[in-house]
mmCIF file of N, CA and C in Angstrom:
data_model
loop_
_atom_site.group_PDB
_atom_site.id
_atom_site.type_symbol
_atom_site.label_atom_id
_atom_site.label_comp_id
_atom_site.label_asym_id
_atom_site.label_seq_id
_atom_site.Cartn_x
_atom_site.Cartn_y
_atom_site.Cartn_z
ATOM 1 N N MET D 1129 -150.430 118.017 2.545
ATOM 2 C CA MET D 1129 -150.457 117.581 3.913
ATOM 3 C C MET D 1129 -149.813 116.192 3.997
ATOM 4 N N VAL D 1130 -149.002 115.995 5.002
ATOM 5 C CA VAL D 1130 -148.319 114.727 5.190
ATOM 6 C C VAL D 1130 -149.246 113.775 5.928
ATOM 7 N N LYS D 1131 -149.383 112.561 5.402
ATOM 8 C CA LYS D 1131 -150.226 111.557 6.048
ATOM 9 C C LYS D 1131 -149.390 110.814 7.094
ATOM 10 N N PRO D 1132 -149.917 110.665 8.292
ATOM 11 C CA PRO D 1132 -149.149 109.959 9.324
ATOM 12 C C PRO D 1132 -148.992 108.479 8.989
ATOM 13 N N ILE D 1133 -147.916 107.912 9.500
ATOM 14 C CA ILE D 1133 -147.669 106.481 9.363
ATOM 15 C C ILE D 1133 -148.046 105.844 10.695
ATOM 16 N N GLU D 1134 -148.885 104.839 10.654
ATOM 17 C CA GLU D 1134 -149.312 104.172 11.874
ATOM 18 C C GLU D 1134 -148.874 102.721 11.829
ATOM 19 N N CYS D 1135 -148.496 102.198 13.001
ATOM 20 C CA CYS D 1135 -148.119 100.793 13.077
ATOM 21 C C CYS D 1135 -148.318 100.299 14.508
ATOM 22 N N ILE D 1136 -148.334 99.009 14.659
ATOM 23 C CA ILE D 1136 -148.373 98.394 15.983
ATOM 24 C C ILE D 1136 -147.074 97.613 16.146
ATOM 25 N N VAL D 1137 -146.367 97.909 17.208
ATOM 26 C CA VAL D 1137 -145.112 97.215 17.510
ATOM 27 C C VAL D 1137 -145.442 96.189 18.595
ATOM 28 N N ARG D 1138 -145.219 94.938 18.273
ATOM 29 C CA ARG D 1138 -145.562 93.858 19.188
ATOM 30 C C ARG D 1138 -144.352 93.467 20.052
ATOM 31 N N ALA D 1139 -144.587 92.650 21.035
ATOM 32 C CA ALA D 1139 -143.524 92.186 21.941
ATOM 33 C C ALA D 1139 -142.362 91.614 21.136
ATOM 34 N N GLY D 1140 -141.152 92.058 21.484
ATOM 35 C CA GLY D 1140 -139.951 91.580 20.804
ATOM 36 C C GLY D 1140 -139.597 92.372 19.556
ATOM 37 N N GLU D 1141 -140.439 93.297 19.126
ATOM 38 C CA GLU D 1141 -140.172 94.098 17.937
ATOM 39 C C GLU D 1141 -139.658 95.477 18.344
ATOM 40 N N ALA D 1142 -139.061 96.142 17.406
ATOM 41 C CA ALA D 1142 -138.560 97.493 17.644
ATOM 42 C C ALA D 1142 -138.913 98.349 16.435
ATOM 43 N N ILE D 1143 -138.927 99.634 16.637
ATOM 44 C CA ILE D 1143 -139.166 100.571 15.543
ATOM 45 C C ILE D 1143 -138.107 101.667 15.604
ATOM 46 N N PHE D 1144 -137.629 102.066 14.451
ATOM 47 C CA PHE D 1144 -136.654 103.147 14.352
ATOM 48 C C PHE D 1144 -137.364 104.384 13.840
ATOM 49 N N VAL D 1145 -137.223 105.491 14.554
ATOM 50 C CA VAL D 1145 -137.784 106.773 14.130
ATOM 51 C C VAL D 1145 -136.606 107.667 13.760
ATOM 52 N N PRO D 1146 -136.499 108.062 12.487
ATOM 53 C CA PRO D 1146 -135.359 108.883 12.055
ATOM 54 C C PRO D 1146 -135.295 110.220 12.788
ATOM 55 N N SER D 1147 -134.106 110.750 12.844
ATOM 56 C CA SER D 1147 -133.851 112.036 13.491
ATOM 57 C C SER D 1147 -134.736 113.113 12.891
ATOM 58 N N GLY D 1148 -135.353 113.900 13.772
ATOM 59 C CA GLY D 1148 -136.163 115.024 13.327
ATOM 60 C C GLY D 1148 -137.598 114.675 13.008
ATOM 61 N N TRP D 1149 -137.976 113.401 13.048
ATOM 62 C CA TRP D 1149 -139.352 113.019 12.762
ATOM 63 C C TRP D 1149 -140.186 113.172 14.017
ATOM 64 N N TRP D 1150 -141.253 113.946 13.912
ATOM 65 C CA TRP D 1150 -142.183 114.051 15.022
ATOM 66 C C TRP D 1150 -142.901 112.718 15.137
ATOM 67 N N HIS D 1151 -143.115 112.282 16.361
ATOM 68 C CA HIS D 1151 -143.773 110.989 16.547
ATOM 69 C C HIS D 1151 -144.528 110.955 17.864
ATOM 70 N N MET D 1152 -145.395 109.981 17.959
ATOM 71 C CA MET D 1152 -146.194 109.787 19.161
ATOM 72 C C MET D 1152 -146.375 108.293 19.345
ATOM 73 N N ALA D 1153 -146.377 107.844 20.579
ATOM 74 C CA ALA D 1153 -146.590 106.428 20.868
ATOM 75 C C ALA D 1153 -147.757 106.291 21.836
ATOM 76 N N ILE D 1154 -148.615 105.354 21.558
ATOM 77 C CA ILE D 1154 -149.711 105.013 22.463
ATOM 78 C C ILE D 1154 -149.511 103.554 22.845
ATOM 79 N N ASN D 1155 -149.383 103.299 24.123
ATOM 80 C CA ASN D 1155 -149.212 101.928 24.591
ATOM 81 C C ASN D 1155 -150.571 101.261 24.695
ATOM 82 N N LEU D 1156 -150.732 100.138 24.004
ATOM 83 C CA LEU D 1156 -152.001 99.418 24.019
ATOM 84 C C LEU D 1156 -152.120 98.520 25.242
ATOM 85 N N GLU D 1157 -150.999 98.240 25.879
ATOM 86 C CA GLU D 1157 -150.974 97.446 27.107
ATOM 87 C C GLU D 1157 -149.749 97.875 27.896
ATOM 88 N N ASP D 1158 -149.582 97.325 29.099
ATOM 89 C CA ASP D 1158 -148.395 97.669 29.889
ATOM 90 C C ASP D 1158 -147.149 97.421 29.043
ATOM 91 N N SER D 1159 -146.277 98.418 28.990
ATOM 92 C CA SER D 1159 -145.125 98.346 28.091
ATOM 93 C C SER D 1159 -143.905 98.967 28.728
ATOM 94 N N LEU D 1160 -142.779 98.603 28.201
ATOM 95 C CA LEU D 1160 -141.521 99.217 28.568
ATOM 96 C C LEU D 1160 -140.925 99.771 27.286
ATOM 97 N N ALA D 1161 -140.587 101.042 27.292
ATOM 98 C CA ALA D 1161 -140.001 101.667 26.111
ATOM 99 C C ALA D 1161 -138.576 102.086 26.421
ATOM 100 N N VAL D 1162 -137.684 101.782 25.512
ATOM 101 C CA VAL D 1162 -136.301 102.212 25.628
ATOM 102 C C VAL D 1162 -136.054 103.129 24.431
ATOM 103 N N THR D 1163 -135.711 104.369 24.727
ATOM 104 C CA THR D 1163 -135.467 105.317 23.644
ATOM 105 C C THR D 1163 -134.051 105.852 23.745
ATOM 106 N N GLN D 1164 -133.556 106.289 22.638
ATOM 107 C CA GLN D 1164 -132.210 106.841 22.608
ATOM 108 C C GLN D 1164 -132.181 107.978 21.602
ATOM 109 N N ASN D 1165 -131.760 109.129 22.028
ATOM 110 C CA ASN D 1165 -131.513 110.234 21.111
ATOM 111 C C ASN D 1165 -130.022 110.228 20.818
ATOM 112 N N PHE D 1166 -129.687 110.164 19.552
ATOM 113 C CA PHE D 1166 -128.300 110.003 19.152
ATOM 114 C C PHE D 1166 -127.801 111.268 18.486
ATOM 115 N N ALA D 1167 -126.743 111.812 19.018
ATOM 116 C CA ALA D 1167 -126.099 112.984 18.424
ATOM 117 C C ALA D 1167 -124.755 112.544 17.871
ATOM 118 N N SER D 1168 -124.626 112.600 16.551
ATOM 119 C CA SER D 1168 -123.362 112.239 15.899
ATOM 120 C C SER D 1168 -122.715 113.507 15.345
ATOM 121 N N SER D 1169 -121.512 113.372 14.843
ATOM 122 C CA SER D 1169 -120.859 114.539 14.241
ATOM 123 C C SER D 1169 -121.636 115.013 13.014
ATOM 124 N N THR D 1170 -122.420 114.127 12.415
ATOM 125 C CA THR D 1170 -123.213 114.494 11.239
ATOM 126 C C THR D 1170 -124.410 115.358 11.604
ATOM 127 N N ASN D 1171 -125.142 114.979 12.655
ATOM 128 C CA ASN D 1171 -126.344 115.743 13.000
ATOM 129 C C ASN D 1171 -126.130 116.708 14.166
ATOM 130 N N LEU D 1172 -124.898 116.836 14.629
ATOM 131 C CA LEU D 1172 -124.617 117.687 15.783
ATOM 132 C C LEU D 1172 -125.030 119.146 15.584
ATOM 133 N N PRO D 1173 -124.809 119.751 14.410
ATOM 134 C CA PRO D 1173 -125.278 121.141 14.246
ATOM 135 C C PRO D 1173 -126.786 121.278 14.476
ATOM 136 N N GLN D 1174 -127.569 120.318 13.984
ATOM 137 C CA GLN D 1174 -129.016 120.372 14.171
ATOM 138 C C GLN D 1174 -129.378 120.152 15.639
ATOM 139 N N VAL D 1175 -128.666 119.255 16.317
ATOM 140 C CA VAL D 1175 -128.924 118.998 17.738
ATOM 141 C C VAL D 1175 -128.650 120.266 18.550
ATOM 142 N N LEU D 1176 -127.511 120.899 18.289
ATOM 143 C CA LEU D 1176 -127.157 122.121 19.023
ATOM 144 C C LEU D 1176 -128.164 123.236 18.746
ATOM 145 N N GLU D 1177 -128.583 123.369 17.492
ATOM 146 C CA GLU D 1177 -129.578 124.391 17.162
ATOM 147 C C GLU D 1177 -130.881 124.108 17.899
ATOM 148 N N PHE D 1178 -131.288 122.843 17.910
ATOM 149 C CA PHE D 1178 -132.519 122.471 18.611
ATOM 150 C C PHE D 1178 -132.424 122.833 20.092
ATOM 151 N N LEU D 1179 -131.322 122.461 20.724
ATOM 152 C CA LEU D 1179 -131.165 122.738 22.148
ATOM 153 C C LEU D 1179 -131.116 124.234 22.440
ATOM 154 N N GLN D 1180 -130.631 125.009 21.496
ATOM 155 C CA GLN D 1180 -130.482 126.453 21.717
ATOM 156 C C GLN D 1180 -131.753 127.232 21.415
ATOM 157 N N THR D 1181 -132.525 126.789 20.431
ATOM 158 C CA THR D 1181 -133.623 127.630 19.950
ATOM 159 C C THR D 1181 -135.020 127.099 20.238
ATOM 160 N N ARG D 1182 -135.156 125.863 20.638
ATOM 161 C CA ARG D 1182 -136.485 125.288 20.830
ATOM 162 C C ARG D 1182 -136.926 125.360 22.283
ATOM 163 N N ASN D 1183 -138.202 125.108 22.497
ATOM 164 C CA ASN D 1183 -138.746 125.099 23.844
ATOM 165 C C ASN D 1183 -138.168 123.937 24.640
ATOM 166 N N VAL D 1184 -137.769 124.223 25.854
ATOM 167 C CA VAL D 1184 -137.203 123.161 26.689
ATOM 168 C C VAL D 1184 -138.237 122.088 26.996
ATOM 169 N N GLU D 1185 -139.518 122.408 26.846
ATOM 170 C CA GLU D 1185 -140.560 121.411 27.093
ATOM 171 C C GLU D 1185 -140.477 120.246 26.099
ATOM 172 N N LEU D 1186 -139.838 120.469 24.964
ATOM 173 C CA LEU D 1186 -139.736 119.429 23.951
ATOM 174 C C LEU D 1186 -138.620 118.430 24.233
ATOM 175 N N VAL D 1187 -137.800 118.699 25.232
ATOM 176 C CA VAL D 1187 -136.696 117.795 25.587
ATOM 177 C C VAL D 1187 -137.226 116.792 26.595
ATOM 178 N N SER D 1188 -136.918 115.526 26.371
ATOM 179 C CA SER D 1188 -137.333 114.497 27.322
ATOM 180 C C SER D 1188 -136.096 113.760 27.813
ATOM 181 N N GLY D 1189 -136.286 112.961 28.842
ATOM 182 C CA GLY D 1189 -135.188 112.146 29.345
ATOM 183 C C GLY D 1189 -134.415 112.788 30.483
ATOM 184 N N CYS D 1190 -134.820 113.970 30.915
ATOM 185 C CA CYS D 1190 -134.194 114.614 32.066
ATOM 186 C C CYS D 1190 -135.245 115.462 32.774
ATOM 187 N N SER D 1191 -134.955 115.817 33.995
ATOM 188 C CA SER D 1191 -135.925 116.595 34.762
ATOM 189 C C SER D 1191 -136.121 117.978 34.148
ATOM 190 N N ILE D 1192 -137.236 118.578 34.485
ATOM 191 C CA ILE D 1192 -137.532 119.915 33.981
ATOM 192 C C ILE D 1192 -136.434 120.890 34.390
ATOM 193 N N GLU D 1193 -135.947 120.758 35.619
ATOM 194 C CA GLU D 1193 -134.882 121.652 36.094
ATOM 195 C C GLU D 1193 -133.610 121.484 35.267
ATOM 196 N N ASP D 1194 -133.297 120.247 34.881
ATOM 197 C CA ASP D 1194 -132.076 119.979 34.118
ATOM 198 C C ASP D 1194 -132.174 120.431 32.659
ATOM 199 N N ARG D 1195 -133.380 120.701 32.196
ATOM 200 C CA ARG D 1195 -133.546 121.127 30.811
ATOM 201 C C ARG D 1195 -133.019 122.539 30.582
ATOM 202 N N GLU D 1196 -133.161 123.385 31.568
ATOM 203 C CA GLU D 1196 -132.647 124.755 31.452
ATOM 204 C C GLU D 1196 -131.123 124.714 31.337
ATOM 205 N N GLY D 1197 -130.580 125.411 30.378
ATOM 206 C CA GLY D 1197 -129.129 125.477 30.206
ATOM 207 C C GLY D 1197 -128.519 124.216 29.618
ATOM 208 N N LEU D 1198 -129.364 123.314 29.118
ATOM 209 C CA LEU D 1198 -128.855 122.052 28.571
ATOM 210 C C LEU D 1198 -127.900 122.297 27.408
ATOM 211 N N HIS D 1199 -128.226 123.251 26.544
ATOM 212 C CA HIS D 1199 -127.349 123.561 25.411
ATOM 213 C C HIS D 1199 -125.955 123.945 25.885
ATOM 214 N N ASP D 1200 -125.894 124.873 26.837
ATOM 215 C CA ASP D 1200 -124.592 125.350 27.305
ATOM 216 C C ASP D 1200 -123.789 124.240 27.979
ATOM 217 N N ARG D 1201 -124.460 123.401 28.750
ATOM 218 C CA ARG D 1201 -123.757 122.284 29.407
ATOM 219 C C ARG D 1201 -123.272 121.259 28.381
ATOM 220 N N PHE D 1202 -124.079 121.026 27.352
ATOM 221 C CA PHE D 1202 -123.698 120.079 26.307
ATOM 222 C C PHE D 1202 -122.479 120.598 25.539
ATOM 223 N N VAL D 1203 -122.493 121.893 25.195
ATOM 224 C CA VAL D 1203 -121.363 122.504 24.483
ATOM 225 C C VAL D 1203 -120.110 122.442 25.348
ATOM 226 N N ALA D 1204 -120.234 122.744 26.639
ATOM 227 C CA ALA D 1204 -119.075 122.689 27.544
ATOM 228 C C ALA D 1204 -118.502 121.275 27.598
ATOM 229 N N ALA D 1205 -119.374 120.266 27.657
ATOM 230 C CA ALA D 1205 -118.907 118.879 27.684
ATOM 231 C C ALA D 1205 -118.211 118.512 26.373
ATOM 232 N N LEU D 1206 -118.769 118.960 25.257
ATOM 233 C CA LEU D 1206 -118.142 118.684 23.960
ATOM 234 C C LEU D 1206 -116.780 119.354 23.846
ATOM 235 N N LYS D 1207 -116.690 120.595 24.323
ATOM 236 C CA LYS D 1207 -115.405 121.302 24.276
ATOM 237 C C LYS D 1207 -114.365 120.590 25.134
ATOM 238 N N ALA D 1208 -114.794 120.014 26.244
ATOM 239 C CA ALA D 1208 -113.861 119.308 27.128
ATOM 240 C C ALA D 1208 -113.454 117.958 26.540
ATOM 241 N N GLU D 1209 -114.415 117.241 25.969
ATOM 242 C CA GLU D 1209 -114.151 115.880 25.494
ATOM 243 C C GLU D 1209 -113.747 115.804 24.020
ATOM 244 N N ARG D 1210 -114.285 116.688 23.198
ATOM 245 C CA ARG D 1210 -114.023 116.657 21.757
ATOM 246 C C ARG D 1210 -113.736 118.058 21.227
ATOM 247 N N PRO D 1211 -112.658 118.701 21.704
ATOM 248 C CA PRO D 1211 -112.391 120.094 21.291
ATOM 249 C C PRO D 1211 -112.223 120.248 19.781
ATOM 250 N N GLU D 1212 -111.627 119.250 19.124
ATOM 251 C CA GLU D 1212 -111.428 119.350 17.671
ATOM 252 C C GLU D 1212 -112.758 119.374 16.935
ATOM 253 N N LEU D 1213 -113.733 118.634 17.443
ATOM 254 C CA LEU D 1213 -115.062 118.607 16.830
ATOM 255 C C LEU D 1213 -115.751 119.959 16.997
ATOM 256 N N MET D 1214 -115.675 120.525 18.186
ATOM 257 C CA MET D 1214 -116.299 121.822 18.421
ATOM 258 C C MET D 1214 -115.608 122.918 17.613
ATOM 259 N N GLU D 1215 -114.292 122.857 17.477
ATOM 260 C CA GLU D 1215 -113.584 123.842 16.656
ATOM 261 C C GLU D 1215 -114.050 123.767 15.207
ATOM 262 N N ARG D 1216 -114.194 122.550 14.703
ATOM 263 C CA ARG D 1216 -114.654 122.358 13.328
ATOM 264 C C ARG D 1216 -116.081 122.886 13.165
ATOM 265 N N LEU D 1217 -116.955 122.576 14.129
ATOM 266 C CA LEU D 1217 -118.337 123.047 14.060
ATOM 267 C C LEU D 1217 -118.421 124.564 14.142
ATOM 268 N N GLU D 1218 -117.615 125.164 15.017
ATOM 269 C CA GLU D 1218 -117.610 126.620 15.141
ATOM 270 C C GLU D 1218 -117.104 127.267 13.864
ATOM 271 N N LYS D 1219 -116.090 126.660 13.224
ATOM 272 C CA LYS D 1219 -115.573 127.172 11.956
ATOM 273 C C LYS D 1219 -116.652 127.065 10.870
ATOM 274 N N GLN D 1220 -117.340 125.931 10.813
ATOM 275 C CA GLN D 1220 -118.408 125.756 9.829
ATOM 276 C C GLN D 1220 -119.536 126.760 10.060
ATOM 277 N N ALA D 1221 -119.878 126.988 11.321
ATOM 278 C CA ALA D 1221 -120.938 127.949 11.644
ATOM 279 C C ALA D 1221 -120.540 129.358 11.210
ATOM 280 N N GLU D 1222 -119.277 129.719 11.430
ATOM 281 C CA GLU D 1222 -118.800 131.045 11.021
ATOM 282 C C GLU D 1222 -118.812 131.174 9.498
ATOM 283 N N GLU D 1223 -118.372 130.119 8.792
ATOM 284 C CA GLU D 1223 -118.400 130.140 7.332
ATOM 285 C C GLU D 1223 -119.832 130.272 6.821
ATOM 286 N N LYS D 1224 -120.753 129.577 7.460
ATOM 287 C CA LYS D 1224 -122.163 129.650 7.082
ATOM 288 C C LYS D 1224 -122.710 131.056 7.330
ATOM 289 N N ARG D 1225 -122.327 131.668 8.458
ATOM 290 C CA ARG D 1225 -122.779 133.014 8.780
ATOM 291 C C ARG D 1225 -122.243 134.020 7.755
ATOM 292 N N VAL D 1226 -120.948 133.904 7.401
ATOM 293 C CA VAL D 1226 -120.330 134.810 6.425
ATOM 294 C C VAL D 1226 -120.992 134.638 5.062
ATOM 295 N N LYS D 1227 -121.250 133.402 4.660
ATOM 296 C CA LYS D 1227 -121.903 133.143 3.378
ATOM 297 C C LYS D 1227 -123.306 133.742 3.352
ATOM 298 N N ALA D 1228 -124.054 133.546 4.431
ATOM 299 C CA ALA D 1228 -125.412 134.096 4.505
ATOM 300 C C ALA D 1228 -125.382 135.616 4.438
ATOM 301 N N GLU D 1229 -124.413 136.229 5.119
ATOM 302 C CA GLU D 1229 -124.288 137.693 5.090
ATOM 303 C C GLU D 1229 -123.941 138.165 3.678
ATOM 304 N N SER D 1230 -123.039 137.461 3.001
ATOM 305 C CA SER D 1230 -122.676 137.818 1.627
ATOM 306 C C SER D 1230 -123.881 137.687 0.703
ATOM 307 N N GLU D 1231 -124.644 136.604 0.874
ATOM 308 C CA GLU D 1231 -125.828 136.402 0.044
ATOM 309 C C GLU D 1231 -126.865 137.488 0.315
ATOM 310 N N ARG D 1232 -126.999 137.888 1.583
ATOM 311 C CA ARG D 1232 -127.942 138.947 1.931
ATOM 312 C C ARG D 1232 -127.533 140.263 1.263
ATOM 313 N N LYS D 1233 -126.225 140.577 1.320
ATOM 314 C CA LYS D 1233 -125.729 141.807 0.706
ATOM 315 C C LYS D 1233 -125.921 141.770 -0.816
ATOM 316 N N LEU D 1234 -125.622 140.615 -1.421
ATOM 317 C CA LEU D 1234 -125.785 140.478 -2.867
ATOM 318 C C LEU D 1234 -127.251 140.641 -3.255
ATOM 319 N N ALA D 1235 -128.142 140.033 -2.494
ATOM 320 C CA ALA D 1235 -129.574 140.168 -2.768
ATOM 321 C C ALA D 1235 -130.009 141.621 -2.627
ATOM 322 N N SER D 1236 -129.479 142.311 -1.637
ATOM 323 C CA SER D 1236 -129.812 143.723 -1.431
ATOM 324 C C SER D 1236 -129.341 144.553 -2.621
ATOM 325 N N LEU D 1237 -128.101 144.306 -3.080
ATOM 326 C CA LEU D 1237 -127.589 145.033 -4.247
ATOM 327 C C LEU D 1237 -128.418 144.733 -5.487
ATOM 328 N N PHE D 1238 -128.773 143.466 -5.655
ATOM 329 C CA PHE D 1238 -129.588 143.067 -6.802
ATOM 330 C C PHE D 1238 -130.934 143.780 -6.753
ATOM 331 N N ASN D 1239 -131.560 143.826 -5.578
ATOM 332 C CA ASN D 1239 -132.856 144.491 -5.436
ATOM 333 C C ASN D 1239 -132.734 145.990 -5.704
ATOM 334 N N GLN D 1240 -131.640 146.612 -5.227
ATOM 335 C CA GLN D 1240 -131.427 148.033 -5.496
ATOM 336 C C GLN D 1240 -131.271 148.274 -6.992
ATOM 337 N N HIS D 1241 -130.480 147.399 -7.642
ATOM 338 C CA HIS D 1241 -130.257 147.521 -9.085
ATOM 339 C C HIS D 1241 -131.573 147.326 -9.835
ATOM 340 N N LYS D 1242 -132.347 146.343 -9.416
ATOM 341 C CA LYS D 1242 -133.620 146.053 -10.064
ATOM 342 C C LYS D 1242 -134.575 147.239 -9.907
ATOM 343 N N GLN D 1243 -134.608 147.837 -8.723
ATOM 344 C CA GLN D 1243 -135.459 149.008 -8.499
ATOM 345 C C GLN D 1243 -135.006 150.179 -9.361
ATOM 346 N N ALA D 1244 -133.682 150.360 -9.460
ATOM 347 C CA ALA D 1244 -133.151 151.450 -10.286
ATOM 348 C C ALA D 1244 -133.515 151.223 -11.752
ATOM 349 N N GLN D 1245 -133.442 149.973 -12.214
ATOM 350 C CA GLN D 1245 -133.802 149.660 -13.590
ATOM 351 C C GLN D 1245 -135.283 149.930 -13.825
ATOM 352 N N THR D 1246 -136.094 149.568 -12.847
ATOM 353 C CA THR D 1246 -137.535 149.784 -12.974
ATOM 354 C C THR D 1246 -137.836 151.270 -13.094
ATOM 355 N N VAL D 1247 -137.189 152.074 -12.261
ATOM 356 C CA VAL D 1247 -137.381 153.530 -12.323
ATOM 357 C C VAL D 1247 -136.895 154.053 -13.663
ATOM 358 N N ALA D 1248 -135.704 153.620 -14.109
ATOM 359 C CA ALA D 1248 -135.151 154.085 -15.384
ATOM 360 C C ALA D 1248 -136.046 153.654 -16.541
ATOM 361 N N THR D 1249 -136.536 152.430 -16.510
ATOM 362 C CA THR D 1249 -137.405 151.932 -17.572
ATOM 363 C C THR D 1249 -138.702 152.722 -17.607
ATOM 364 N N THR D 1250 -139.255 152.993 -16.440
ATOM 365 C CA THR D 1250 -140.491 153.769 -16.368
ATOM 366 C C THR D 1250 -140.282 155.168 -16.927
ATOM 367 N N GLU D 1251 -139.170 155.802 -16.567
ATOM 368 C CA GLU D 1251 -138.873 157.141 -17.084
ATOM 369 C C GLU D 1251 -138.661 157.097 -18.592
ATOM 370 N N GLU D 1252 -137.937 156.069 -19.062
ATOM 371 C CA GLU D 1252 -137.673 155.934 -20.501
ATOM 372 C C GLU D 1252 -138.965 155.701 -21.263
ATOM 373 N N GLU D 1253 -139.839 154.854 -20.712
ATOM 374 C CA GLU D 1253 -141.122 154.588 -21.366
ATOM 375 C C GLU D 1253 -141.967 155.857 -21.422
ATOM 376 N N SER D 1254 -141.915 156.634 -20.345
ATOM 377 C CA SER D 1254 -142.671 157.893 -20.321
ATOM 378 C C SER D 1254 -142.155 158.843 -21.397
ATOM 379 N N GLU D 1255 -140.819 158.930 -21.517
ATOM 380 C CA GLU D 1255 -140.216 159.791 -22.535
ATOM 381 C C GLU D 1255 -140.560 159.303 -23.933
ATOM 382 N N GLN D 1256 -140.496 157.965 -24.121
ATOM 383 C CA GLN D 1256 -140.811 157.408 -25.441
ATOM 384 C C GLN D 1256 -142.275 157.646 -25.782
ATOM 385 N N ALA D 1257 -143.127 157.466 -24.791
ATOM 386 C CA ALA D 1257 -144.553 157.679 -25.028
ATOM 387 C C ALA D 1257 -144.812 159.136 -25.384
ATOM 388 N N ALA D 1258 -144.147 160.041 -24.688
ATOM 389 C CA ALA D 1258 -144.316 161.473 -24.988
ATOM 390 C C ALA D 1258 -143.812 161.777 -26.395
ATOM 391 N N GLY D 1259 -142.675 161.198 -26.764
ATOM 392 C CA GLY D 1259 -142.121 161.406 -28.105
ATOM 393 C C GLY D 1259 -143.008 160.803 -29.167
ATOM 394 N N ALA D 1260 -143.541 159.634 -28.905
ATOM 395 C CA ALA D 1260 -144.408 158.973 -29.871
ATOM 396 C C ALA D 1260 -145.688 159.777 -30.063
ATOM 397 N N GLN D 1261 -146.191 160.358 -28.984
ATOM 398 C CA GLN D 1261 -147.406 161.156 -29.099
ATOM 399 C C GLN D 1261 -147.132 162.412 -29.910
ATOM 400 N N ASP D 1262 -145.901 162.931 -29.829
ATOM 401 C CA ASP D 1262 -145.549 164.135 -30.574
ATOM 402 C C ASP D 1262 -145.629 163.902 -32.082
ATOM 403 N N VAL D 1263 -145.272 162.699 -32.532
ATOM 404 C CA VAL D 1263 -145.270 162.427 -33.967
ATOM 405 C C VAL D 1263 -146.537 161.709 -34.402
ATOM 406 N N GLY D 1264 -147.485 161.596 -33.511
ATOM 407 C CA GLY D 1264 -148.763 161.023 -33.863
ATOM 408 C C GLY D 1264 -148.829 159.508 -33.778
ATOM 409 N N ALA D 1265 -147.805 158.859 -33.258
ATOM 410 C CA ALA D 1265 -147.842 157.404 -33.143
ATOM 411 C C ALA D 1265 -148.664 157.017 -31.922
ATOM 412 N N ALA D 1266 -149.127 155.805 -31.920
ATOM 413 C CA ALA D 1266 -149.930 155.310 -30.792
ATOM 414 C C ALA D 1266 -149.022 155.038 -29.599
ATOM 415 N N PRO D 1267 -149.491 155.382 -28.379
ATOM 416 C CA PRO D 1267 -148.689 155.091 -27.187
ATOM 417 C C PRO D 1267 -148.478 153.582 -27.057
ATOM 418 N N GLY D 1268 -147.344 153.217 -26.523
ATOM 419 C CA GLY D 1268 -147.056 151.802 -26.318
ATOM 420 C C GLY D 1268 -146.440 151.133 -27.530
ATOM 421 N N GLY D 1269 -146.278 151.850 -28.612
ATOM 422 C CA GLY D 1269 -145.681 151.274 -29.805
ATOM 423 C C GLY D 1269 -144.169 151.266 -29.707
ATOM 424 N N PHE D 1270 -143.505 150.891 -30.770
ATOM 425 C CA PHE D 1270 -142.064 150.888 -30.776
ATOM 426 C C PHE D 1270 -141.577 151.289 -32.158
ATOM 427 N N SER D 1271 -140.320 151.642 -32.227
ATOM 428 C CA SER D 1271 -139.749 152.001 -33.522
ATOM 429 C C SER D 1271 -138.308 151.512 -33.563
ATOM 430 N N PHE D 1272 -137.815 151.366 -34.794
ATOM 431 C CA PHE D 1272 -136.426 150.974 -34.982
ATOM 432 C C PHE D 1272 -135.667 152.144 -35.585
ATOM 433 N N ALA D 1273 -134.469 152.309 -35.148
ATOM 434 C CA ALA D 1273 -133.628 153.352 -35.721
ATOM 435 C C ALA D 1273 -132.284 152.714 -36.065
ATOM 436 N N PHE D 1274 -131.809 152.941 -37.286
ATOM 437 C CA PHE D 1274 -130.524 152.408 -37.700
ATOM 438 C C PHE D 1274 -129.570 153.555 -37.974
ATOM 439 N N LYS D 1275 -128.383 153.445 -37.458
ATOM 440 C CA LYS D 1275 -127.369 154.460 -37.712
ATOM 441 C C LYS D 1275 -126.234 153.806 -38.489
ATOM 442 N N PHE D 1276 -125.863 154.442 -39.600
ATOM 443 C CA PHE D 1276 -124.756 153.926 -40.419
ATOM 444 C C PHE D 1276 -123.595 154.858 -40.368
#
């Protein structure tokens, strides 16, 4: 379990909360808070994912009505102002999707192969056990055979 970090920020002081950190503020007296959510080219994929997949109730700084469709409006603004950035992000997203699909297929093939090996091993063990019982050996034993 993660232990919360608590502090008191006094007049004239500021606190930085890193991107993605859940936080809460309690004002001990009348206060003015200035907050800024910063979306850079580095954290933009996470920002877009958040806007697309999370509850709009978690977005602050705009009216409830403006929260609906915020992702689509943000993407449209980025495409208009920074098309090269959006092209790069879309290319990265497609590469990530293709890689994930390849990994999923590889895992599926591996699991199929592993299941086939398990079935083959079980059948082989059954045959070996039957053969061992035929010659009076104890089940579960093993033998060596050398061919010259």
